[in-house]
JSON list of C-alpha atoms in Angstrom, two decimals:
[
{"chain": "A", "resi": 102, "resn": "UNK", "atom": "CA", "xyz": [-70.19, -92.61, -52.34]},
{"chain": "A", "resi": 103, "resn": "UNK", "atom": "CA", "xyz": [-66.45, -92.61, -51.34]},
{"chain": "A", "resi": 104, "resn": "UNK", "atom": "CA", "xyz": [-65.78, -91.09, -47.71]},
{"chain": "A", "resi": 105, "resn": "UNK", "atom": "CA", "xyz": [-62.40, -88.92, -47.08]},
{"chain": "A", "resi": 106, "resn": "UNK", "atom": "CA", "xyz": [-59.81, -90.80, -45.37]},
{"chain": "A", "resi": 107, "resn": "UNK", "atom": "CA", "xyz": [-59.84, -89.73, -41.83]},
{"chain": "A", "resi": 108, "resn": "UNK", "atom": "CA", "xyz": [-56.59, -87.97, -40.75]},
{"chain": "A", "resi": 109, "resn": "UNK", "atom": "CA", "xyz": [-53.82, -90.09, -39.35]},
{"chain": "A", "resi": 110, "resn": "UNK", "atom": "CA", "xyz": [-52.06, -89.53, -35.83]},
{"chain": "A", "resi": 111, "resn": "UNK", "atom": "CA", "xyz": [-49.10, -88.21, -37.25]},
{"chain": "A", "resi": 112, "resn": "UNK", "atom": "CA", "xyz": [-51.25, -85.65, -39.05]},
{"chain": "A", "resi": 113, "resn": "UNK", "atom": "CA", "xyz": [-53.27, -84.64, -35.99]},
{"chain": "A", "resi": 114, "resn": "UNK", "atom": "CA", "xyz": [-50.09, -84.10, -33.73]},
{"chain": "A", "resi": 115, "resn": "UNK", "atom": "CA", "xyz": [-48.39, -82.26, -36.45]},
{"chain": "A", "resi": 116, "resn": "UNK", "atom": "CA", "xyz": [-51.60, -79.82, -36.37]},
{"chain": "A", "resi": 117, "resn": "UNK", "atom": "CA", "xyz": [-51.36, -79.29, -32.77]},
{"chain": "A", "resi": 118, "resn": "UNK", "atom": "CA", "xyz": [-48.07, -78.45, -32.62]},
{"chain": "A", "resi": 119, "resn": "UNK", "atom": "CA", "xyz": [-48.63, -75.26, -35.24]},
{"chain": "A", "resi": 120, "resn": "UNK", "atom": "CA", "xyz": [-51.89, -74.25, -32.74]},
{"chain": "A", "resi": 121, "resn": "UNK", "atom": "CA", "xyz": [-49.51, -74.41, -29.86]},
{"chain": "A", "resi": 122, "resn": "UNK", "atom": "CA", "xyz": [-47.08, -72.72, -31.68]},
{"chain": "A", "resi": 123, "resn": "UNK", "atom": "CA", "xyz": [-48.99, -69.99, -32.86]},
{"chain": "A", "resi": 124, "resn": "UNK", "atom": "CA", "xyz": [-50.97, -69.50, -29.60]},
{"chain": "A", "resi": 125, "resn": "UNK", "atom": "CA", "xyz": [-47.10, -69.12, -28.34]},
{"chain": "A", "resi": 126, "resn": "UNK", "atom": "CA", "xyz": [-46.23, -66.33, -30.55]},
{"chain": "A", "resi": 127, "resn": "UNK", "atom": "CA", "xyz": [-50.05, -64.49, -29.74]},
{"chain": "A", "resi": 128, "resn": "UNK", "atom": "CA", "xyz": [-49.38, -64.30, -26.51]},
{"chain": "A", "resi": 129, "resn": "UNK", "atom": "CA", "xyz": [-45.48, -63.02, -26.98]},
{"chain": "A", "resi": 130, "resn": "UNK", "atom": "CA", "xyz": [-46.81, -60.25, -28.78]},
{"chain": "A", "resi": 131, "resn": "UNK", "atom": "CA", "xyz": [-49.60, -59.48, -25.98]},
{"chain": "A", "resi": 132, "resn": "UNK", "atom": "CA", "xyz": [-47.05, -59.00, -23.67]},
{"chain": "A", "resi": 133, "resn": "UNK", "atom": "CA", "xyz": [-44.69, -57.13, -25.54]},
{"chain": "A", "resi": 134, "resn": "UNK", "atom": "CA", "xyz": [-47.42, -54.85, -26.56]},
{"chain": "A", "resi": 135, "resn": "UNK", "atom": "CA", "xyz": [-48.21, -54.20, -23.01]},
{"chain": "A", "resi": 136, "resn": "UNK", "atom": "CA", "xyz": [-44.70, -53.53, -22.00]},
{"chain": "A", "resi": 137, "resn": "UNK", "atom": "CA", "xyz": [-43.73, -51.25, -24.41]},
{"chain": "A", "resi": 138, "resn": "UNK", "atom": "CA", "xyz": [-46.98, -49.24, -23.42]},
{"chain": "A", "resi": 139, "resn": "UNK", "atom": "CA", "xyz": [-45.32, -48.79, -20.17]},
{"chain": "A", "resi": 140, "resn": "UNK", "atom": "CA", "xyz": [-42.35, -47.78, -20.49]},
{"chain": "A", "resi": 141, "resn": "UNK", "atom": "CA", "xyz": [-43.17, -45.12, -22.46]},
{"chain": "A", "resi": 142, "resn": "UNK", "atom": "CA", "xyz": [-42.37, -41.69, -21.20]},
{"chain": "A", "resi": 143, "resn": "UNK", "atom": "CA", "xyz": [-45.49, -39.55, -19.73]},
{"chain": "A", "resi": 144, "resn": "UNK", "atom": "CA", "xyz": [-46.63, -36.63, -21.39]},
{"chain": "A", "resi": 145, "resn": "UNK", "atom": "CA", "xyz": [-44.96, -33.65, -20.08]},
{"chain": "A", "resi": 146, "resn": "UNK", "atom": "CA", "xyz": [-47.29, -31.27, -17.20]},
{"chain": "A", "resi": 147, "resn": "UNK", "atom": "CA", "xyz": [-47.16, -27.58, -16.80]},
{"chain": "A", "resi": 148, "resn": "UNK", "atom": "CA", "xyz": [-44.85, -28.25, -13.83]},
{"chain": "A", "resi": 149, "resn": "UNK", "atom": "CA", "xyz": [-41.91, -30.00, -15.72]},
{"chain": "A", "resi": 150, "resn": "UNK", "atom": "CA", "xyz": [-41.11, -27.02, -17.45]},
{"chain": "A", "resi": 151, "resn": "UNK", "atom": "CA", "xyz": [-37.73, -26.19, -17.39]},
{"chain": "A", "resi": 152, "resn": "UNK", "atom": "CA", "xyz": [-36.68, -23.52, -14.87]},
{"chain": "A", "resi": 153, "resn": "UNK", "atom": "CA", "xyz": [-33.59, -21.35, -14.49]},
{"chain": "A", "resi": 154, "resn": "UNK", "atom": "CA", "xyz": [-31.81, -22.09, -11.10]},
{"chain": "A", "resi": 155, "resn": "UNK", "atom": "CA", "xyz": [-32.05, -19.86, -8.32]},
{"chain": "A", "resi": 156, "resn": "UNK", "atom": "CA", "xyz": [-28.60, -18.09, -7.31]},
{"chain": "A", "resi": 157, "resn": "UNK", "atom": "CA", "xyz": [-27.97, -17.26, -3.59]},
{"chain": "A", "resi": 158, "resn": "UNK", "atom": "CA", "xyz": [-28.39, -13.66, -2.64]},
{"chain": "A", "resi": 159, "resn": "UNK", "atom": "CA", "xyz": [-24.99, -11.59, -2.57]},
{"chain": "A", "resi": 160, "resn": "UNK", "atom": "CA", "xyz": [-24.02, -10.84, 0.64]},
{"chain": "A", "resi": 161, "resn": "UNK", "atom": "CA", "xyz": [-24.17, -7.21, 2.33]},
{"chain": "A", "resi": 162, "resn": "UNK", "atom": "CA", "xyz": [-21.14, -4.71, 1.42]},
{"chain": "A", "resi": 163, "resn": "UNK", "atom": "CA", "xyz": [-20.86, -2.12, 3.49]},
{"chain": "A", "resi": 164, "resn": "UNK", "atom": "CA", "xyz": [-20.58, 1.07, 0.97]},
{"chain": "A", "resi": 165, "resn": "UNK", "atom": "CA", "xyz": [-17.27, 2.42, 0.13]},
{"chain": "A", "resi": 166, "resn": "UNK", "atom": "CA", "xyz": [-18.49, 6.00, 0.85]},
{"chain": "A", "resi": 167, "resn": "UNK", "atom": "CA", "xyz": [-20.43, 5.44, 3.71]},
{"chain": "A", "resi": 168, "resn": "UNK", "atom": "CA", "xyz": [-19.60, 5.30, 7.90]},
{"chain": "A", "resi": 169, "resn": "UNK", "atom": "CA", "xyz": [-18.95, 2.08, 8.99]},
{"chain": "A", "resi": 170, "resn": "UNK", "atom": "CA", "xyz": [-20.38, 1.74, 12.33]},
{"chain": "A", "resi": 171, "resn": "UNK", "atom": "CA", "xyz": [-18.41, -0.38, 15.35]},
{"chain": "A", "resi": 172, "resn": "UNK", "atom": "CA", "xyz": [-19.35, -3.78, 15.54]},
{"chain": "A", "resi": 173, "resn": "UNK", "atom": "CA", "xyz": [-20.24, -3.10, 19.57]},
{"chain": "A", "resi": 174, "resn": "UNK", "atom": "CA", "xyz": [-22.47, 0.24, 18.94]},
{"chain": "A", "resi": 175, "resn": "UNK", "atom": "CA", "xyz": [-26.00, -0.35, 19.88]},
{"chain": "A", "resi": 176, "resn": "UNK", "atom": "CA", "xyz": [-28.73, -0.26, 17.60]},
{"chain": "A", "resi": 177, "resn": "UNK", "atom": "CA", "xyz": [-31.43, 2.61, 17.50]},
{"chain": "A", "resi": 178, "resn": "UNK", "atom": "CA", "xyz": [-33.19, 2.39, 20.28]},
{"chain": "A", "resi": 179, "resn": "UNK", "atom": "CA", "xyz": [-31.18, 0.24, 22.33]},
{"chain": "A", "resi": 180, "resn": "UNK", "atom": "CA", "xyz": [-29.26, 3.44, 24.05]},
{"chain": "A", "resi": 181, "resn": "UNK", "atom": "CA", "xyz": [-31.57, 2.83, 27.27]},
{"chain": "A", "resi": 182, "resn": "UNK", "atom": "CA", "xyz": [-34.03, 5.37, 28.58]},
{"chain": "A", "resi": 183, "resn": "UNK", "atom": "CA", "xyz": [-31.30, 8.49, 27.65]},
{"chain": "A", "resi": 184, "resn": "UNK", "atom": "CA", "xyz": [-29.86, 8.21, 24.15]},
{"chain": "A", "resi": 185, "resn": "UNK", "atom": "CA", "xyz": [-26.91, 10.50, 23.49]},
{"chain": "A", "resi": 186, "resn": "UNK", "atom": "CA", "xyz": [-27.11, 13.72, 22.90]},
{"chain": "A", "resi": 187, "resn": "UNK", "atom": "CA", "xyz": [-24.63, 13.46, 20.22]},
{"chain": "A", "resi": 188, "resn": "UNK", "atom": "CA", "xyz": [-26.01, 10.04, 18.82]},
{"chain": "A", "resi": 189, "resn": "UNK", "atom": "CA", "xyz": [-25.73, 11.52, 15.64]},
{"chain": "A", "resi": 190, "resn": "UNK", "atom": "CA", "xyz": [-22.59, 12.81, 15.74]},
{"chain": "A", "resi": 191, "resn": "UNK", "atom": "CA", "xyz": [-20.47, 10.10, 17.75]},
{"chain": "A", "resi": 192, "resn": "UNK", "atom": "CA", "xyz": [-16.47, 10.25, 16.73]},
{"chain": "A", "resi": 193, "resn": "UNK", "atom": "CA", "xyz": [-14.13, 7.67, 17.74]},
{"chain": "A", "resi": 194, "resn": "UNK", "atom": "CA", "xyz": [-12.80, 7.43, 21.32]},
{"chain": "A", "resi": 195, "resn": "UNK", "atom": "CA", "xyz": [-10.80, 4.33, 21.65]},
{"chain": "A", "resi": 196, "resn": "UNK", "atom": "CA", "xyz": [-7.03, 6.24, 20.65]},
{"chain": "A", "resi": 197, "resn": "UNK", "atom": "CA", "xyz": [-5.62, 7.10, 24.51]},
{"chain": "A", "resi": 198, "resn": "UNK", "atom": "CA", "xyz": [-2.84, 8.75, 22.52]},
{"chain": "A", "resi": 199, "resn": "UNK", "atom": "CA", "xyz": [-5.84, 11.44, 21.37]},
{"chain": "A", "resi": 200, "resn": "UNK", "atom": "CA", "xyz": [-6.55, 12.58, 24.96]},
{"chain": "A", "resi": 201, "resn": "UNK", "atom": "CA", "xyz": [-5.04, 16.57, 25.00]},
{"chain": "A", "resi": 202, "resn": "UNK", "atom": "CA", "xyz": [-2.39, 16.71, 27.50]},
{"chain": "A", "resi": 203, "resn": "UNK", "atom": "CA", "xyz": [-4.04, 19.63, 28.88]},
{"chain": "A", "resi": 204, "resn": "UNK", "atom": "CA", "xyz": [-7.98, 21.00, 29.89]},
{"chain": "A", "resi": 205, "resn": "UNK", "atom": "CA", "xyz": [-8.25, 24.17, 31.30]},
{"chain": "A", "resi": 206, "resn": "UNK", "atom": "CA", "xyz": [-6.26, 24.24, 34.66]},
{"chain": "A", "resi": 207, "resn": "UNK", "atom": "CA", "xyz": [-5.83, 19.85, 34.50]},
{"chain": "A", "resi": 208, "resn": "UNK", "atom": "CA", "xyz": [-2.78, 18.76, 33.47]},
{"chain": "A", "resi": 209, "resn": "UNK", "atom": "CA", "xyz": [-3.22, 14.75, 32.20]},
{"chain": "A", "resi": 210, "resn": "UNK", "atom": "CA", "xyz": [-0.72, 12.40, 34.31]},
{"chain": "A", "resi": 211, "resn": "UNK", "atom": "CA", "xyz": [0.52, 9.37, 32.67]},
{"chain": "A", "resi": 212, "resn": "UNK", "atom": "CA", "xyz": [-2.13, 7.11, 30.83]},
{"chain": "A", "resi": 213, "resn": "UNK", "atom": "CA", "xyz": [-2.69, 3.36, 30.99]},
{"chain": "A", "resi": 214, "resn": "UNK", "atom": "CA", "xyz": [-3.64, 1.69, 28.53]},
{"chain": "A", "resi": 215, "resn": "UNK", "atom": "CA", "xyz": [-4.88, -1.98, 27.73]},
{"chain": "A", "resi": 216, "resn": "UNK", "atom": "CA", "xyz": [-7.43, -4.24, 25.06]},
{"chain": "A", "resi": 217, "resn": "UNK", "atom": "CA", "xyz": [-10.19, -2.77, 26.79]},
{"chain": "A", "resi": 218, "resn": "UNK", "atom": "CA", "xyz": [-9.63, 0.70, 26.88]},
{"chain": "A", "resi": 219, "resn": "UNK", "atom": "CA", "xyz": [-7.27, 3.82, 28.97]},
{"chain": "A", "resi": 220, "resn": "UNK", "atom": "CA", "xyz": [-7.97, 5.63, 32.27]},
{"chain": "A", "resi": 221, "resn": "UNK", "atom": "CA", "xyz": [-6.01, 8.82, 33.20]},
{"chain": "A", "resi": 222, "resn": "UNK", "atom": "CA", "xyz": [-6.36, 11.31, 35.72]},
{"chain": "A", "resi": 223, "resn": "UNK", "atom": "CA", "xyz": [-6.30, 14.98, 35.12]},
{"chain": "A", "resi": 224, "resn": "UNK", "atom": "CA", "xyz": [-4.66, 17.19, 38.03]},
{"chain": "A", "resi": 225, "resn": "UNK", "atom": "CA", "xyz": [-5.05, 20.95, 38.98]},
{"chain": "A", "resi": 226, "resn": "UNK", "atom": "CA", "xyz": [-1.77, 21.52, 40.76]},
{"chain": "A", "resi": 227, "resn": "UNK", "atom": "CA", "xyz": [-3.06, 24.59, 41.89]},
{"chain": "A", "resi": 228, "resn": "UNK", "atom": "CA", "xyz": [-6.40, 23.74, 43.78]},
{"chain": "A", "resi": 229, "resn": "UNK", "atom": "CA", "xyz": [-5.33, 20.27, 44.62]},
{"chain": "A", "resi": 230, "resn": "UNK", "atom": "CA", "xyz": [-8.43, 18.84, 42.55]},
{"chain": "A", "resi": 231, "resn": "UNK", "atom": "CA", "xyz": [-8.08, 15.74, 40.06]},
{"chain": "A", "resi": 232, "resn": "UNK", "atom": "CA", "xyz": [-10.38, 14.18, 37.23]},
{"chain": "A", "resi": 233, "resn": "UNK", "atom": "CA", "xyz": [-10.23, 10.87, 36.40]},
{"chain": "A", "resi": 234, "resn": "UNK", "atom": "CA", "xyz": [-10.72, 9.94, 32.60]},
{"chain": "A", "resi": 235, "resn": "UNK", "atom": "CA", "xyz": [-11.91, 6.25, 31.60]},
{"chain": "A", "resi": 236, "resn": "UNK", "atom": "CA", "xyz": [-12.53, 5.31, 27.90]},
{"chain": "A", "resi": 237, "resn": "UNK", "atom": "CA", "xyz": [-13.76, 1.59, 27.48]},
{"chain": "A", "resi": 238, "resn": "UNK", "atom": "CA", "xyz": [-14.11, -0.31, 24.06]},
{"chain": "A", "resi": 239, "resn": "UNK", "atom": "CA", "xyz": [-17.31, -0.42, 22.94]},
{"chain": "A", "resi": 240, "resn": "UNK", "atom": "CA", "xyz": [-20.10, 2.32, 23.17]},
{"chain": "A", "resi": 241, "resn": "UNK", "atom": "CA", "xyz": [-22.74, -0.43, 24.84]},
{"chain": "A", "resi": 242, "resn": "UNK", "atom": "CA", "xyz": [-21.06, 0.83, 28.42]},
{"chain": "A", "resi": 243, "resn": "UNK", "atom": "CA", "xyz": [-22.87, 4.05, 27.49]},
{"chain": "A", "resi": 244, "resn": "UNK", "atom": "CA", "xyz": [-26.37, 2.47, 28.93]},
{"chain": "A", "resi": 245, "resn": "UNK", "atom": "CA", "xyz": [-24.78, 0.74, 31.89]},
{"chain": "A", "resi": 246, "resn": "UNK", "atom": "CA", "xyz": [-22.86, 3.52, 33.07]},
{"chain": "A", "resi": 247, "resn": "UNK", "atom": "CA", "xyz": [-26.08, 5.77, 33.10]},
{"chain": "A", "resi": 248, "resn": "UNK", "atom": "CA", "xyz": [-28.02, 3.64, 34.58]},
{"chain": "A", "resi": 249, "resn": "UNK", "atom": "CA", "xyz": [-25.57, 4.08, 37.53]},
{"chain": "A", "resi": 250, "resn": "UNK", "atom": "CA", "xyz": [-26.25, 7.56, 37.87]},
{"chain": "A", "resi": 251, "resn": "UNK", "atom": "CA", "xyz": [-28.72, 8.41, 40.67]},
{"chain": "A", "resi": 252, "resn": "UNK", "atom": "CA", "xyz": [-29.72, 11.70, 38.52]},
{"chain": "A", "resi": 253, "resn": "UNK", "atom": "CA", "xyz": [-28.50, 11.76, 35.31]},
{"chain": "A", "resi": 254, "resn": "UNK", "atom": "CA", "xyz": [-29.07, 15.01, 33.10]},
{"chain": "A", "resi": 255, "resn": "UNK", "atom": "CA", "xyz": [-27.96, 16.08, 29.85]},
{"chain": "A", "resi": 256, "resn": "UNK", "atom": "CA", "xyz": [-24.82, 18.90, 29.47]},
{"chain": "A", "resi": 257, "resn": "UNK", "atom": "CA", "xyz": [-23.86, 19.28, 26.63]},
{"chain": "A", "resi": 258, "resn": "UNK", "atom": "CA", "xyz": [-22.36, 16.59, 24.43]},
{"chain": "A", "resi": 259, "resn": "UNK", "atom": "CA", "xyz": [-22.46, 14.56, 28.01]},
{"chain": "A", "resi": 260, "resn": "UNK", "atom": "CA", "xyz": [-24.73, 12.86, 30.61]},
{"chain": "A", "resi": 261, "resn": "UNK", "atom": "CA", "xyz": [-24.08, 13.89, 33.93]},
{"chain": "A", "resi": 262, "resn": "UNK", "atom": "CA", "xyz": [-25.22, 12.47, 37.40]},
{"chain": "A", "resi": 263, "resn": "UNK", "atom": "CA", "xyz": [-24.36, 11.30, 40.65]},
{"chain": "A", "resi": 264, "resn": "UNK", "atom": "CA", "xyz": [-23.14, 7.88, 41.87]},
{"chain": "A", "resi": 265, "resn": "UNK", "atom": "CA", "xyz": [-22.79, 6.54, 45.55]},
{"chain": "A", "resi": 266, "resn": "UNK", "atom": "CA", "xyz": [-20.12, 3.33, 45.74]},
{"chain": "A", "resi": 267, "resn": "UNK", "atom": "CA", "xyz": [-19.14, 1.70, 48.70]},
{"chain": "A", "resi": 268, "resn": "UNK", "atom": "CA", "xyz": [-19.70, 4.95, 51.35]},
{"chain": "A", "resi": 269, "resn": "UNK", "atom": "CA", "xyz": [-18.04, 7.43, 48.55]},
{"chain": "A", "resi": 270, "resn": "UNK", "atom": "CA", "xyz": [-20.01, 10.06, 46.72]},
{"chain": "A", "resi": 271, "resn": "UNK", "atom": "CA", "xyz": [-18.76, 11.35, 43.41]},
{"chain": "A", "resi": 272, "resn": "UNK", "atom": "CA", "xyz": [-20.27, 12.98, 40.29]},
{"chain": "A", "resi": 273, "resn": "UNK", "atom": "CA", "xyz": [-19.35, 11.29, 36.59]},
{"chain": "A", "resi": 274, "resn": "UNK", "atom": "CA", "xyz": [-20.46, 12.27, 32.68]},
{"chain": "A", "resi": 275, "resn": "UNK", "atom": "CA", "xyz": [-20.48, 9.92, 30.11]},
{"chain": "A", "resi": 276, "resn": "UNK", "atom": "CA", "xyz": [-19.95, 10.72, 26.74]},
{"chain": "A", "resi": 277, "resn": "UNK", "atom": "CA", "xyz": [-21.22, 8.36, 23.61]},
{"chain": "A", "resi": 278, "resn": "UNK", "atom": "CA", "xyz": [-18.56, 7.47, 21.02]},
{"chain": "A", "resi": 279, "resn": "UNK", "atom": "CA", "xyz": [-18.47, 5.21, 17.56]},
{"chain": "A", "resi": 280, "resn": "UNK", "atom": "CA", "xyz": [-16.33, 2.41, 19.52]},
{"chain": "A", "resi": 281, "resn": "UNK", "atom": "CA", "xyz": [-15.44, 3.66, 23.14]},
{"chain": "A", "resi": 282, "resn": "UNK", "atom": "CA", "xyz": [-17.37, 5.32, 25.74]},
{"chain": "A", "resi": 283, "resn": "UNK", "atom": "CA", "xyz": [-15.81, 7.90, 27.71]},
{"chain": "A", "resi": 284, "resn": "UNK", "atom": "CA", "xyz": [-16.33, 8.57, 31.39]},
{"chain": "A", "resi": 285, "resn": "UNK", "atom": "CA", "xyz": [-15.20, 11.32, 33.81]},
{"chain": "A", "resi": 286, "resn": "UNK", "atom": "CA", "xyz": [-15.94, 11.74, 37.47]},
{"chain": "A", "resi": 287, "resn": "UNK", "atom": "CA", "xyz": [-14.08, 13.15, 40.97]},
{"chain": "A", "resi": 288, "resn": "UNK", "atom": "CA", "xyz": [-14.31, 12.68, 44.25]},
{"chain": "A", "resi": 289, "resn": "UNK", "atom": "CA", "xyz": [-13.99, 15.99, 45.31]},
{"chain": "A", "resi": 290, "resn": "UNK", "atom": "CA", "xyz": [-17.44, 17.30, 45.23]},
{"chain": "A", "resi": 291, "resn": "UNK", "atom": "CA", "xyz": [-16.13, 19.85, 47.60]},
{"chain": "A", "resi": 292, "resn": "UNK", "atom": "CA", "xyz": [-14.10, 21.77, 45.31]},
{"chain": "A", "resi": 293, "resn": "UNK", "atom": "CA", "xyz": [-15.59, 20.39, 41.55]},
{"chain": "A", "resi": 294, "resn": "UNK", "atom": "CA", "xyz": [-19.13, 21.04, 41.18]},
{"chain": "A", "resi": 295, "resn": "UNK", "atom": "CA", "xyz": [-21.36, 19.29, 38.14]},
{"chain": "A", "resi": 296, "resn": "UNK", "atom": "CA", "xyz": [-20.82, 22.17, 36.04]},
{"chain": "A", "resi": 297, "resn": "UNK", "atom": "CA", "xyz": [-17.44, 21.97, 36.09]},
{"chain": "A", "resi": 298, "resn": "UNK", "atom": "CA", "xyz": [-17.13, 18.58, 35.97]},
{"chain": "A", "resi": 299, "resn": "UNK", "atom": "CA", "xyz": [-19.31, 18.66, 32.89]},
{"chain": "A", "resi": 300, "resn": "UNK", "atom": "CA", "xyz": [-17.44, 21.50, 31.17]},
{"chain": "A", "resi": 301, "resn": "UNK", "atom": "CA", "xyz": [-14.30, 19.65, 31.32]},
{"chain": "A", "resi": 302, "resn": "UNK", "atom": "CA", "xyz": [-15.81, 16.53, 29.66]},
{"chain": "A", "resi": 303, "resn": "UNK", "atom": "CA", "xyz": [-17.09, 18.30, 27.01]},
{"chain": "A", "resi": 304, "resn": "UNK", "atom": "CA", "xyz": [-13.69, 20.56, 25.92]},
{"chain": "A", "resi": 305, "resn": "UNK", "atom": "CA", "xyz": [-11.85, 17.04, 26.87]},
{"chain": "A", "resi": 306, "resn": "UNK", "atom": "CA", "xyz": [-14.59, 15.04, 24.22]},
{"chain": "A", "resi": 307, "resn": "UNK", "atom": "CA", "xyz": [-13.85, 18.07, 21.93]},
{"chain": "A", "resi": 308, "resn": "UNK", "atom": "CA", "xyz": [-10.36, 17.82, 21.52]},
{"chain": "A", "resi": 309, "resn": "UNK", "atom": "CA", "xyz": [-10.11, 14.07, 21.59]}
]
């Protein structure tokens, strides 16, 4: 019986080569199998849905038809231990060219005037008495000044009371406006009693 030739070496190194070769190409396509699986995109969660971005909130307007309160007026509440008793009817008090020339028997003198406010003093030829009139920008002096008041008490539109500076007595009222507080007060207790004092500050706020 005839046996089969047994392969030459050029035959078996041929054959290797095509079993490296094709283990080559197995492997390439492993790895780009693996690869692509990747990079591919993740399926899409509940919380990559698309949402509409947010805009900022429109700043405050104050309303065309509305008051427009002074940037230095204090808040509700903030008018100390004895709000005014025209808190809801304040008017502006800031225009020294507003104060009358004349309240009952005073006579207004010559104003000054700066950025923070006007003082005056009202005379009464006739009894030798004199008011003094202060405004001050911004209605916040309201508190402060009645705080300085030994016993302050409403009258009217106006807080009255009595003050003690530096060995001198005197009686003031303070009067609550939208951007100015007005004050009044004397020195001459003996002839200008509270009630006085207090109806003059309230036909002086009135005509302002």
């Amino acid at each position: 019986m005839s046996q089969r030739p047994a392969p030459s070496g050029g035959s078996r190194t041929a054959l290797w080569v095509v079993i490296a070769a094709a283990a080559v190409v197995l492997v390439g396509l492993v790895v780009w199998g693996l690869a692509g699986r990747g990079e591919a995109e993740p399926s899409p969660t509940p919380t990559d849905a698309a949402t509409t971005p947010s805009t900022p909130t429109d700043p405050a307007t104050d309303d065309p038809g509305g008051e427009t309160t002074g940037a230095t007026d204090p808040g509700d509440g903030q008018w100390g231990p004895m709000p005014p008793p025209n808190v809801d009817s304040l008017k502006p008090l800031d225009n020294p060219e507003a104060l009358p020339e004349q309240v009952g028997p005073f006579v207004r003198e010559e104003v000054t005037s700066n950025v923070g406010g006007a003082s005056v003093f009202y005379d009464d030829p006739e009894a030798f008495r004199s008011i003094s009139v202060n405004t001050s920008t911004g209605s916040h002096h309201y508190q402060e000044w009645v705080a300085a008041l030994t016993d302050p008490a409403y009258h009217g539109n106006a807080v009255c009371g009595s003050y003690s500076f530096e060995g001198s007595d005197g009686i003031e009222c303070i009067v609550a406006g939208t951007n100015a507080t007005l004050k009044t007060g004397t020195a001459d207790i003996d002839v200008i009693t509270m009630e006085e004092l207090a109806e003059f500050t309230n036909e002086l706020h009135d005509q302002f």
